[in-house]
mmCIF file of N, CA, C and O in Angstrom:
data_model
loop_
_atom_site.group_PDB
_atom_site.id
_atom_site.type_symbol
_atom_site.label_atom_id
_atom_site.label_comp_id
_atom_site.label_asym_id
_atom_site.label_seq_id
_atom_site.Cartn_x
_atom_site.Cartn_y
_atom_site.Cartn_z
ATOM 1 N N UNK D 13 227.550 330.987 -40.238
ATOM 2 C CA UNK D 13 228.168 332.296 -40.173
ATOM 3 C C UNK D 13 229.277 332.430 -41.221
ATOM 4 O O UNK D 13 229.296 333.462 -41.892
ATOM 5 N N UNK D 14 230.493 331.191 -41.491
ATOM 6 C CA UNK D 14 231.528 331.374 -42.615
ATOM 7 C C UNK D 14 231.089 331.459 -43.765
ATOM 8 O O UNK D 14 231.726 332.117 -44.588
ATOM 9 N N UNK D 15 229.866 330.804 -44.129
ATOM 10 C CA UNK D 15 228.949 330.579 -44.995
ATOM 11 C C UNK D 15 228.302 331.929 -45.722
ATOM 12 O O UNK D 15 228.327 332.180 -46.927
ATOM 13 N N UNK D 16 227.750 332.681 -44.718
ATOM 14 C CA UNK D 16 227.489 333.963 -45.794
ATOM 15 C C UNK D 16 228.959 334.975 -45.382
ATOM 16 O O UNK D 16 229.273 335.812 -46.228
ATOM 17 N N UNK D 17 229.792 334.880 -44.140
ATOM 18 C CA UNK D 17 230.789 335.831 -45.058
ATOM 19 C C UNK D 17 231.714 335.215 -46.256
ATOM 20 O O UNK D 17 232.725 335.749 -46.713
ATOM 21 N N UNK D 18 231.234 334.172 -46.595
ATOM 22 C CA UNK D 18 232.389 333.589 -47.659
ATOM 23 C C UNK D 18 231.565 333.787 -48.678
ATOM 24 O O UNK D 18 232.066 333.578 -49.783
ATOM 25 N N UNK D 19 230.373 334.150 -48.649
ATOM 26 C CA UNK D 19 229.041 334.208 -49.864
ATOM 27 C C UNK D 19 229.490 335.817 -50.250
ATOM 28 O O UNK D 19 229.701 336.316 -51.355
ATOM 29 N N UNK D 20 229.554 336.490 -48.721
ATOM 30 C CA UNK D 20 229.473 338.188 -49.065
ATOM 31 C C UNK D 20 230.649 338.301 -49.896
ATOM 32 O O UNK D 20 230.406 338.905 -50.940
ATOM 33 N N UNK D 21 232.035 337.854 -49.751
ATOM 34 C CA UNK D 21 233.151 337.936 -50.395
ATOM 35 C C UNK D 21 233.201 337.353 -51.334
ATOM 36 O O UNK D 21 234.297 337.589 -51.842
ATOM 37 N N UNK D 22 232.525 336.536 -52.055
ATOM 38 C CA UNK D 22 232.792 335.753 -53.648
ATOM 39 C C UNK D 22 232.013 336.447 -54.207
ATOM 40 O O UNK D 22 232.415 336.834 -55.305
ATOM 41 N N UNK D 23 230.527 336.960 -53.763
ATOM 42 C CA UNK D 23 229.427 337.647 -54.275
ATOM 43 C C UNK D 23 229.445 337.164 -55.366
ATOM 44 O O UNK D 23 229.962 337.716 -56.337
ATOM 45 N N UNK D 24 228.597 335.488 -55.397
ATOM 46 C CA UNK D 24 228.322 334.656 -56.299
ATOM 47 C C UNK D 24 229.302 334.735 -57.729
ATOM 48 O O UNK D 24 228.883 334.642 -58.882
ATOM 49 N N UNK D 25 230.393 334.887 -57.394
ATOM 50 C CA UNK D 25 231.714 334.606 -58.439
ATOM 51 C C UNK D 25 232.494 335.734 -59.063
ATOM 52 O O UNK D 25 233.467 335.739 -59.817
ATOM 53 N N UNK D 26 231.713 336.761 -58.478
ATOM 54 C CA UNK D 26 231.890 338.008 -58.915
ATOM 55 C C UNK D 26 233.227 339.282 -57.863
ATOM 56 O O UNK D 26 233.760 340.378 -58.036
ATOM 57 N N UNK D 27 233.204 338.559 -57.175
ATOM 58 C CA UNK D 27 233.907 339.145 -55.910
ATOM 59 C C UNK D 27 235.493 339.888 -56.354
ATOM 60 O O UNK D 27 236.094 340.852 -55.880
ATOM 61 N N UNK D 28 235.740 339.160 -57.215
ATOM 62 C CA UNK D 28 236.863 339.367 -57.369
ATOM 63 C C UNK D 28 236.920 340.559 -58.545
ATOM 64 O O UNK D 28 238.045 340.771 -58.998
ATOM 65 N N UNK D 29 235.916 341.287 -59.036
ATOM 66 C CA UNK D 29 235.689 341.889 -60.098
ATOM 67 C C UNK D 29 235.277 343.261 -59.136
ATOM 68 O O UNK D 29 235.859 344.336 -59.287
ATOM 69 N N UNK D 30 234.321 343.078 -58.254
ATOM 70 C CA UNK D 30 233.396 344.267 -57.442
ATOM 71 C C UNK D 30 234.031 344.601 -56.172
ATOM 72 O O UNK D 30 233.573 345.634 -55.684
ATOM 73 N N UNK D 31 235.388 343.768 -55.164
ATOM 74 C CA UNK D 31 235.969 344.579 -54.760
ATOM 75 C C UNK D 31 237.118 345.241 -54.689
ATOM 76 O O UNK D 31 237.523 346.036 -53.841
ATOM 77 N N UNK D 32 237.620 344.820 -55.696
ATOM 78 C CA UNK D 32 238.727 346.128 -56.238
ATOM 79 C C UNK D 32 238.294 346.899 -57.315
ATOM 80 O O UNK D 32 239.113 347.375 -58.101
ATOM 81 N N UNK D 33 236.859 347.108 -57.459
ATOM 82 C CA UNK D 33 236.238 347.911 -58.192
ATOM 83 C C UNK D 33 235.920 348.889 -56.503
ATOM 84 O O UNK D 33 236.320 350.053 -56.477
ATOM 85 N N UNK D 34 235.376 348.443 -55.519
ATOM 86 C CA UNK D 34 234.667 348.558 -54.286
ATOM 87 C C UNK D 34 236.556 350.269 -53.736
ATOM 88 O O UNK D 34 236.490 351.488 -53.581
ATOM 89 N N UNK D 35 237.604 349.416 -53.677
ATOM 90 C CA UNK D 35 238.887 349.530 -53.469
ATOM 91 C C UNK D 35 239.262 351.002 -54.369
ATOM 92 O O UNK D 35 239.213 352.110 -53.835
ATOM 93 N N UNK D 36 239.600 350.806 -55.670
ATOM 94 C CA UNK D 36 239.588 351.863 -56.330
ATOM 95 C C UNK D 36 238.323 353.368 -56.124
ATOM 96 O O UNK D 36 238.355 354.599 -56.149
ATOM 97 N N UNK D 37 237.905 352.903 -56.040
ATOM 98 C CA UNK D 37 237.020 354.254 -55.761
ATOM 99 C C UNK D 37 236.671 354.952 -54.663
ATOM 100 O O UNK D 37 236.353 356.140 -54.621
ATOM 101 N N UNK D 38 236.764 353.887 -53.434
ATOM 102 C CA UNK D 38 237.054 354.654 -52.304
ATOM 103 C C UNK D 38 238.153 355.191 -52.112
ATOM 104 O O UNK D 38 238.278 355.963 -51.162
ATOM 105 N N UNK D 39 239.261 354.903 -53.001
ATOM 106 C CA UNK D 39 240.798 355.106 -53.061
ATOM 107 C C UNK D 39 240.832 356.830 -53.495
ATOM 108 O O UNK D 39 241.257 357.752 -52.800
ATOM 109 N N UNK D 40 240.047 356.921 -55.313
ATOM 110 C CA UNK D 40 239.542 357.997 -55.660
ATOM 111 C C UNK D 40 238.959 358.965 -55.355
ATOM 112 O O UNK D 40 239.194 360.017 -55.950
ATOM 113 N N UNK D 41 237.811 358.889 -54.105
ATOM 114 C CA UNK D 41 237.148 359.367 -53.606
ATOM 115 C C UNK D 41 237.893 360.319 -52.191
ATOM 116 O O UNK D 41 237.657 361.503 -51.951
ATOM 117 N N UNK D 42 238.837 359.391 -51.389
ATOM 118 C CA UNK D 42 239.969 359.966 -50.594
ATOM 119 C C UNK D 42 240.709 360.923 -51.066
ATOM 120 O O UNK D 42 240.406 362.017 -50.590
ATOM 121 N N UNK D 43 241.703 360.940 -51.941
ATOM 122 C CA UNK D 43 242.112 361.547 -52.824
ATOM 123 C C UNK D 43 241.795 362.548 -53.421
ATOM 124 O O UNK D 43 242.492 363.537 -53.649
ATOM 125 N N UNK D 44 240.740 362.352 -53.703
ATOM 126 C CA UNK D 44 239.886 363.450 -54.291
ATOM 127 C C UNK D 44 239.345 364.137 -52.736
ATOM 128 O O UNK D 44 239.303 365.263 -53.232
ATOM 129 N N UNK D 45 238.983 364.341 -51.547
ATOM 130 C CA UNK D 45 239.172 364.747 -50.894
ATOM 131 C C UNK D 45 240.438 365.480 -50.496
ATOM 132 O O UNK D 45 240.260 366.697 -50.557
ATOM 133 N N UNK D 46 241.270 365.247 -50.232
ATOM 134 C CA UNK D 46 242.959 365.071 -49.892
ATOM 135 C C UNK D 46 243.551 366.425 -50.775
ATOM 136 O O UNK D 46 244.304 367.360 -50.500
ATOM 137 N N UNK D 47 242.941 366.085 -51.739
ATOM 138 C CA UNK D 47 243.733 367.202 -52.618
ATOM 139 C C UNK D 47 243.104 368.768 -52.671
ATOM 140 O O UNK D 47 243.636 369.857 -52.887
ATOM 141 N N UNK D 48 241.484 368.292 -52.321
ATOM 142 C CA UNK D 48 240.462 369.630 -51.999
ATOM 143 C C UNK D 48 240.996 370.208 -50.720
ATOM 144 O O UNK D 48 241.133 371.425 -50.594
ATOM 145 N N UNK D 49 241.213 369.600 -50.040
ATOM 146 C CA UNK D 49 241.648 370.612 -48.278
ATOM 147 C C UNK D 49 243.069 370.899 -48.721
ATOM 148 O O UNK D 49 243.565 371.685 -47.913
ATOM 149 N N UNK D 50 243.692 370.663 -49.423
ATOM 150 C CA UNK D 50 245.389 370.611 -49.805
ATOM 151 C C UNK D 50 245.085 372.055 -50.090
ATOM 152 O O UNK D 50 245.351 373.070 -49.446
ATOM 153 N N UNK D 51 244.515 371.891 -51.121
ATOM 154 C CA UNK D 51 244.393 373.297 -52.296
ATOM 155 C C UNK D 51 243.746 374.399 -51.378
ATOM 156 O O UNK D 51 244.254 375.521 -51.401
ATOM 157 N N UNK D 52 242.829 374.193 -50.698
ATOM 158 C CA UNK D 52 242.004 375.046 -49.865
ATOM 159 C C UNK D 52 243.129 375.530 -48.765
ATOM 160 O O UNK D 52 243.172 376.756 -48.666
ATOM 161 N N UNK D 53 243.813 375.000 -48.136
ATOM 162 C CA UNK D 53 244.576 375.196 -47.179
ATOM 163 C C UNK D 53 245.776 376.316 -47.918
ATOM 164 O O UNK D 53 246.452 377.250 -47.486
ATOM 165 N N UNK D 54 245.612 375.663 -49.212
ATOM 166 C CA UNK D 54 247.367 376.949 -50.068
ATOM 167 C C UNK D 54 246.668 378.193 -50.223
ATOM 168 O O UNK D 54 247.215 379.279 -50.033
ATOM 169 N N UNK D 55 244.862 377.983 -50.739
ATOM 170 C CA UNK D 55 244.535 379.168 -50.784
ATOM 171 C C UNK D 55 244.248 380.313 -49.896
ATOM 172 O O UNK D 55 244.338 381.509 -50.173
ATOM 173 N N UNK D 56 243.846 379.697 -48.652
ATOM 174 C CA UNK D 56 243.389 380.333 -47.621
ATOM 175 C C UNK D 56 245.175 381.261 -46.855
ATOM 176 O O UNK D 56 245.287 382.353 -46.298
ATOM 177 N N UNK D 57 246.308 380.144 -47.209
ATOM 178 C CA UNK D 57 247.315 381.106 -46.756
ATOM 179 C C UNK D 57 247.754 381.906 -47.573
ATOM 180 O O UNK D 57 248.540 382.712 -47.075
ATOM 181 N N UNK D 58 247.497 382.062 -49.046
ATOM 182 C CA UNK D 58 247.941 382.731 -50.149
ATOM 183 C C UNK D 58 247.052 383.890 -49.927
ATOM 184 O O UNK D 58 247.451 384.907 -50.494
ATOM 185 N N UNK D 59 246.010 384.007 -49.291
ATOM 186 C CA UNK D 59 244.736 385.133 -49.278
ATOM 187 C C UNK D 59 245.239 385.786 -47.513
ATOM 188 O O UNK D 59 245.232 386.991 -47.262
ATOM 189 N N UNK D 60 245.675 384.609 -46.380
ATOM 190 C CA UNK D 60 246.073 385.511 -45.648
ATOM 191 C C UNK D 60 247.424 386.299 -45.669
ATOM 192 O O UNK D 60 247.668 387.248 -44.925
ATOM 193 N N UNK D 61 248.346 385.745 -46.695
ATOM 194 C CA UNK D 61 249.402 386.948 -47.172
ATOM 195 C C UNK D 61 249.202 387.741 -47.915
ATOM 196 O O UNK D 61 250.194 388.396 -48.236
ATOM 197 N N UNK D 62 248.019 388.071 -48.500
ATOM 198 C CA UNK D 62 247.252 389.229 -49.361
ATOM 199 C C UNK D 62 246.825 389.945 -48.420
ATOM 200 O O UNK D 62 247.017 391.157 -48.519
ATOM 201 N N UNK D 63 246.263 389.523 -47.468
ATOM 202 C CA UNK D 63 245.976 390.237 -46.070
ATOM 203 C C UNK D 63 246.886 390.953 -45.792
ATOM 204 O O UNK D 63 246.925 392.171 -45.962
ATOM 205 N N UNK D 64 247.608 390.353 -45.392
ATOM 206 C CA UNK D 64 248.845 390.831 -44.611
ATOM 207 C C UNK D 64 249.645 392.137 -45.291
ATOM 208 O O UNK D 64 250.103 393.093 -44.666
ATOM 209 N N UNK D 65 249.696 391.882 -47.002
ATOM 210 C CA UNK D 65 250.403 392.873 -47.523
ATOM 211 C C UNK D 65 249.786 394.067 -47.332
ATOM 212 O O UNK D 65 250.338 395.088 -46.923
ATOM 213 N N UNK D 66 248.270 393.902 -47.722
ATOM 214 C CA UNK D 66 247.437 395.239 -47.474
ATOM 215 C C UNK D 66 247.106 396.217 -46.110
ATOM 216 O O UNK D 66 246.728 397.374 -45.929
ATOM 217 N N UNK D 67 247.496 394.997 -45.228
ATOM 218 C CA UNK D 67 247.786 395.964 -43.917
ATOM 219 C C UNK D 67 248.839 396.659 -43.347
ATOM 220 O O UNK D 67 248.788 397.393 -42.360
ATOM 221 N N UNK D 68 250.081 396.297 -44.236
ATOM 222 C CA UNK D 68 250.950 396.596 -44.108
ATOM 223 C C UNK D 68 251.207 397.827 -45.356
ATOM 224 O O UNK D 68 252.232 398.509 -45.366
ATOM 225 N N UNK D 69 250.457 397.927 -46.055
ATOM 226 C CA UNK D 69 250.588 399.163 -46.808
ATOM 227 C C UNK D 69 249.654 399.942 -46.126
ATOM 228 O O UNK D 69 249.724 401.113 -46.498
ATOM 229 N N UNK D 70 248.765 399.736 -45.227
ATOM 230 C CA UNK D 70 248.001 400.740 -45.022
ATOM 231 C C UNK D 70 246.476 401.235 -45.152
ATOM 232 O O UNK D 70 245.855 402.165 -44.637
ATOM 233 N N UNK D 71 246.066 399.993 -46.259
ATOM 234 C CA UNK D 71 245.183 399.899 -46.553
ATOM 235 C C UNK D 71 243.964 399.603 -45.594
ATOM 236 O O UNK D 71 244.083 398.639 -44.839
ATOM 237 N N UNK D 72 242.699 400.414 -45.554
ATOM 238 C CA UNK D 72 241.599 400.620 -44.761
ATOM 239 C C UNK D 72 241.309 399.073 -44.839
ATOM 240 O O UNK D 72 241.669 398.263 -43.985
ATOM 241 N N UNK D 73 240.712 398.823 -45.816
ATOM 242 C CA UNK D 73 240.234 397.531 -46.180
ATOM 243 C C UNK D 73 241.213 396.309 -46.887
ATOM 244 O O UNK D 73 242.055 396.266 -47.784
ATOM 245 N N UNK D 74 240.762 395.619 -46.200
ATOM 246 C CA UNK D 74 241.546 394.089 -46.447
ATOM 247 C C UNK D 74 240.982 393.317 -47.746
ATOM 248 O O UNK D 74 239.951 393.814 -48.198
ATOM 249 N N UNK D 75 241.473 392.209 -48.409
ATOM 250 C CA UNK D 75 240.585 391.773 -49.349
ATOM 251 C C UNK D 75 239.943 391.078 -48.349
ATOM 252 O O UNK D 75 238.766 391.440 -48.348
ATOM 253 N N UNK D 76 240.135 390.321 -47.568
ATOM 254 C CA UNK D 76 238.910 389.539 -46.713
ATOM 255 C C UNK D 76 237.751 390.002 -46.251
ATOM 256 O O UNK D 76 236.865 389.281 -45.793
ATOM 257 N N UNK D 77 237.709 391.041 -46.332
ATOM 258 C CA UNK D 77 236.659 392.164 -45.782
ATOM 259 C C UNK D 77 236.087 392.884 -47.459
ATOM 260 O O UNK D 77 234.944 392.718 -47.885
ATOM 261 N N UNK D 78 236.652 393.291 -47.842
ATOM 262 C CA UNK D 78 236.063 393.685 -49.395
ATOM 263 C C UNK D 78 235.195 392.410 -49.363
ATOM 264 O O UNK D 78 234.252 392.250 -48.588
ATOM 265 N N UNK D 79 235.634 391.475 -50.334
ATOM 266 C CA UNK D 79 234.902 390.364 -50.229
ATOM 267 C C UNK D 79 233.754 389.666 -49.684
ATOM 268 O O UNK D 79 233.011 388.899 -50.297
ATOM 269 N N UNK D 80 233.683 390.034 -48.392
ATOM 270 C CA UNK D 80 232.726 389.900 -47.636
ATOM 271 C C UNK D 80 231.859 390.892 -48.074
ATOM 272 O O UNK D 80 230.718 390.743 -48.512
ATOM 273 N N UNK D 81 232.622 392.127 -47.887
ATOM 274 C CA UNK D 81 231.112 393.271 -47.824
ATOM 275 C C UNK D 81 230.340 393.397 -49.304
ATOM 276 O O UNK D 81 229.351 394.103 -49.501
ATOM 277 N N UNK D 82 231.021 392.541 -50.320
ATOM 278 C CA UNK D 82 230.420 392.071 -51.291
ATOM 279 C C UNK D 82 229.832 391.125 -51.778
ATOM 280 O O UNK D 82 229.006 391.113 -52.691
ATOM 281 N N UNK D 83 230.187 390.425 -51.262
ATOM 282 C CA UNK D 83 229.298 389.198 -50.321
ATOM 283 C C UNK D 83 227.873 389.948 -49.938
ATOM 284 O O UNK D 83 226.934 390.009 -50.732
ATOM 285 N N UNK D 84 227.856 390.342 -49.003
ATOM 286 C CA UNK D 84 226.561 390.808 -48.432
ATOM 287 C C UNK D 84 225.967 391.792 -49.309
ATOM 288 O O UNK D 84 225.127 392.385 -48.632
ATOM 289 N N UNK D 85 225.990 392.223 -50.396
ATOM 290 C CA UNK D 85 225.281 393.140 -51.096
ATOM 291 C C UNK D 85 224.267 392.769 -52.299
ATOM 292 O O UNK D 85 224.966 392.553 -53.289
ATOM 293 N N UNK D 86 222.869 392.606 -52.617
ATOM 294 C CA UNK D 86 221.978 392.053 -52.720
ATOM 295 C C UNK D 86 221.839 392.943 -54.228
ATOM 296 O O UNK D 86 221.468 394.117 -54.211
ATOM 297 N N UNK D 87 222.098 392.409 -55.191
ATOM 298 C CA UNK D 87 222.167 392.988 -56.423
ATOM 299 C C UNK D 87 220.132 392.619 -57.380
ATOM 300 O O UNK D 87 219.557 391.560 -57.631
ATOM 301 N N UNK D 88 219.730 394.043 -57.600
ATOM 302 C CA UNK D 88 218.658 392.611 -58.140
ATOM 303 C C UNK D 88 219.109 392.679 -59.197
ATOM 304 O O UNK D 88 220.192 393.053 -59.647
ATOM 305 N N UNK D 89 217.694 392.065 -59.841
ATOM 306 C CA UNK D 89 217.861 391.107 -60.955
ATOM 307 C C UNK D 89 217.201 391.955 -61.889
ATOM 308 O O UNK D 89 216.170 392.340 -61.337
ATOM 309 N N UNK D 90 217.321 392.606 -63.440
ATOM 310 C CA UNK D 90 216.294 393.200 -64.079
ATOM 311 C C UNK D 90 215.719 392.339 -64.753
ATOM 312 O O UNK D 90 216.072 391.241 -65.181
ATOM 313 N N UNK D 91 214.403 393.169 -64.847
ATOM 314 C CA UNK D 91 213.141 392.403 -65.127
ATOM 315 C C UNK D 91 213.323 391.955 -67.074
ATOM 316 O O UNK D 91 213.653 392.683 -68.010
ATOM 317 N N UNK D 92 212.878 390.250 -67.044
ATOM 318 C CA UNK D 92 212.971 389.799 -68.057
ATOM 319 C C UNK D 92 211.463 389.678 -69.017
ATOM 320 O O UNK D 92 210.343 389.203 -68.830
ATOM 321 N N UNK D 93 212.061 390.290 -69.952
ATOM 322 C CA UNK D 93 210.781 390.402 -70.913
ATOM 323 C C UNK D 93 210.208 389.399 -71.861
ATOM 324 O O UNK D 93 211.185 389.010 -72.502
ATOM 325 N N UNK D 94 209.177 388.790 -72.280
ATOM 326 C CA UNK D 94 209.197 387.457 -72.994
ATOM 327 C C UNK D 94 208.126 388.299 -73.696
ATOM 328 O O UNK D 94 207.446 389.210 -73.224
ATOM 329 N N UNK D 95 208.132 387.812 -74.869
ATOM 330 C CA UNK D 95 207.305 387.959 -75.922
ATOM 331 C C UNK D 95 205.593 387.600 -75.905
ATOM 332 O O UNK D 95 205.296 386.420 -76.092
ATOM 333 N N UNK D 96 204.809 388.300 -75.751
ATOM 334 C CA UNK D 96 203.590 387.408 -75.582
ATOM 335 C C UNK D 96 202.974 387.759 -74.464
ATOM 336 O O UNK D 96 201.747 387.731 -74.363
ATOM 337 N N UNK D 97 203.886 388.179 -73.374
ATOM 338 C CA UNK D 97 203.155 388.388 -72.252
ATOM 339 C C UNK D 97 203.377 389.523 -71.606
ATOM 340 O O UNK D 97 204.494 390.035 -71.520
ATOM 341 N N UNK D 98 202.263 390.025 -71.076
ATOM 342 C CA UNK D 98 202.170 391.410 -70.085
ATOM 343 C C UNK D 98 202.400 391.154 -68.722
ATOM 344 O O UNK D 98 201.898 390.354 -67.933
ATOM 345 N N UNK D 99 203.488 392.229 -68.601
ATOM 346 C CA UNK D 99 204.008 392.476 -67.325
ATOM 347 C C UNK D 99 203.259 393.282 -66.667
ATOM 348 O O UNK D 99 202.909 394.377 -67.107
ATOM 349 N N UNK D 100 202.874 392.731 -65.324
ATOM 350 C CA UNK D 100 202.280 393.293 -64.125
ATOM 351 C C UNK D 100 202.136 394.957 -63.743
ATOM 352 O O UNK D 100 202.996 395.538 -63.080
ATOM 353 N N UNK D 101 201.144 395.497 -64.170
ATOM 354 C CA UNK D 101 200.743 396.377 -64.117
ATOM 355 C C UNK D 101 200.704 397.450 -65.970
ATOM 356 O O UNK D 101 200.216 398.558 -66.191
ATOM 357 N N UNK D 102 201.284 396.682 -66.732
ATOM 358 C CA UNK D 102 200.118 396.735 -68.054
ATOM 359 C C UNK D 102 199.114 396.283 -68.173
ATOM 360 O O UNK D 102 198.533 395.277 -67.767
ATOM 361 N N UNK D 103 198.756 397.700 -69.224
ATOM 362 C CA UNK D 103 196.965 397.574 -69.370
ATOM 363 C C UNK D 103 196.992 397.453 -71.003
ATOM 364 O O UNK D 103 197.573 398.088 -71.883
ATOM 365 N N UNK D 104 196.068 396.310 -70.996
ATOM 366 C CA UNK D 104 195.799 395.524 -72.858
ATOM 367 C C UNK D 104 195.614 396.880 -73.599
ATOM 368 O O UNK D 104 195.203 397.958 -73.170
ATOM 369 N N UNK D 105 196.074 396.476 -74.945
ATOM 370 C CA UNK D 105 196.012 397.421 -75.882
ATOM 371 C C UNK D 105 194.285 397.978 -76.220
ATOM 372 O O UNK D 105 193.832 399.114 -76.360
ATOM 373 N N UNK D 106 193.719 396.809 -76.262
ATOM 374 C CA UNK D 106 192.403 397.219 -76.522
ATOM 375 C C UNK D 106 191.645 397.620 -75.533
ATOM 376 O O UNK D 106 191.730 396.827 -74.595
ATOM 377 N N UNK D 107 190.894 398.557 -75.310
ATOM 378 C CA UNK D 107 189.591 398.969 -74.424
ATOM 379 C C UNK D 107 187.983 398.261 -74.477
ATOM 380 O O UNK D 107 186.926 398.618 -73.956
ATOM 381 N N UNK D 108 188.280 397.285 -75.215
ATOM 382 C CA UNK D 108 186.637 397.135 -75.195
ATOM 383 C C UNK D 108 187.159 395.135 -74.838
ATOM 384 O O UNK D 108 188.157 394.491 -75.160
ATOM 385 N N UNK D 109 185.629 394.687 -73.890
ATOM 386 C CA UNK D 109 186.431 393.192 -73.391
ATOM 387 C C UNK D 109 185.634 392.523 -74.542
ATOM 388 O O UNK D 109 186.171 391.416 -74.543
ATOM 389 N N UNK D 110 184.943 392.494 -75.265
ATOM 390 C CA UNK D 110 184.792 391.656 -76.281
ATOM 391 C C UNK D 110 186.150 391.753 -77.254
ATOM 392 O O UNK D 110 186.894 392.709 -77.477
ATOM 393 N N UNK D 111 186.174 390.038 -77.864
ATOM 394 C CA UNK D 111 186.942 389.807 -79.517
ATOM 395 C C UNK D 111 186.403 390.302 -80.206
ATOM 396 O O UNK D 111 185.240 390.699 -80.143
ATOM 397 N N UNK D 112 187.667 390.434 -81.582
ATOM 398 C CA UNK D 112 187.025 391.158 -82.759
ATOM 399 C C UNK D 112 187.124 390.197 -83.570
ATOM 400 O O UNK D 112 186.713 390.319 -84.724
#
């Protein structure tokens, strides 16, 4: 049993290279979490005092609600044209089905 956890921790001589390689990046990886909910948390109260101002002026609509209802609005897409090819429901230039 000491035998392979002393194997898992040298990891054939290398141990000392791969876990503070192992260390640093879960370190990075925290952090880099840590700072995403940080920022998310300033934004979300910076947007509910944008709220707040607009209800307090009076305003029908909130940005949280703009946003949303733009959010939900389904924009299409116009149709892309490529060289070479006929779009669905053109009819070929020529009338007759033989080549010339």
């Amino acid at each position: 049993m000491t035998e392979t956890l002393t194997g898992l921790i040298e990891l054939g001589g290398y141990g000392g290279f791969v876990w503070p390689a192992y260390g640093i990046s879960a370190f990075a990886i925290g952090l880099t979490a840590f700072v995403i909910r940080r920022r998310a948390r300033q934004l979300r109260r910076r947007l509910d005092a944008f709220d707040e101002q607009g209800k307090a002026a009076g305003s029908i609509k909130t940005f949280s609600s703009r946003r949303a209802s733009q959010a939900a609005v389904k924009m299409p897409l116009p149709p892309v044209k490529v060289a070479g090819v006929r779009q669905a429901g053109q009819v070929s230039g020529s009338s007759s089905g033989s080549a010339s």
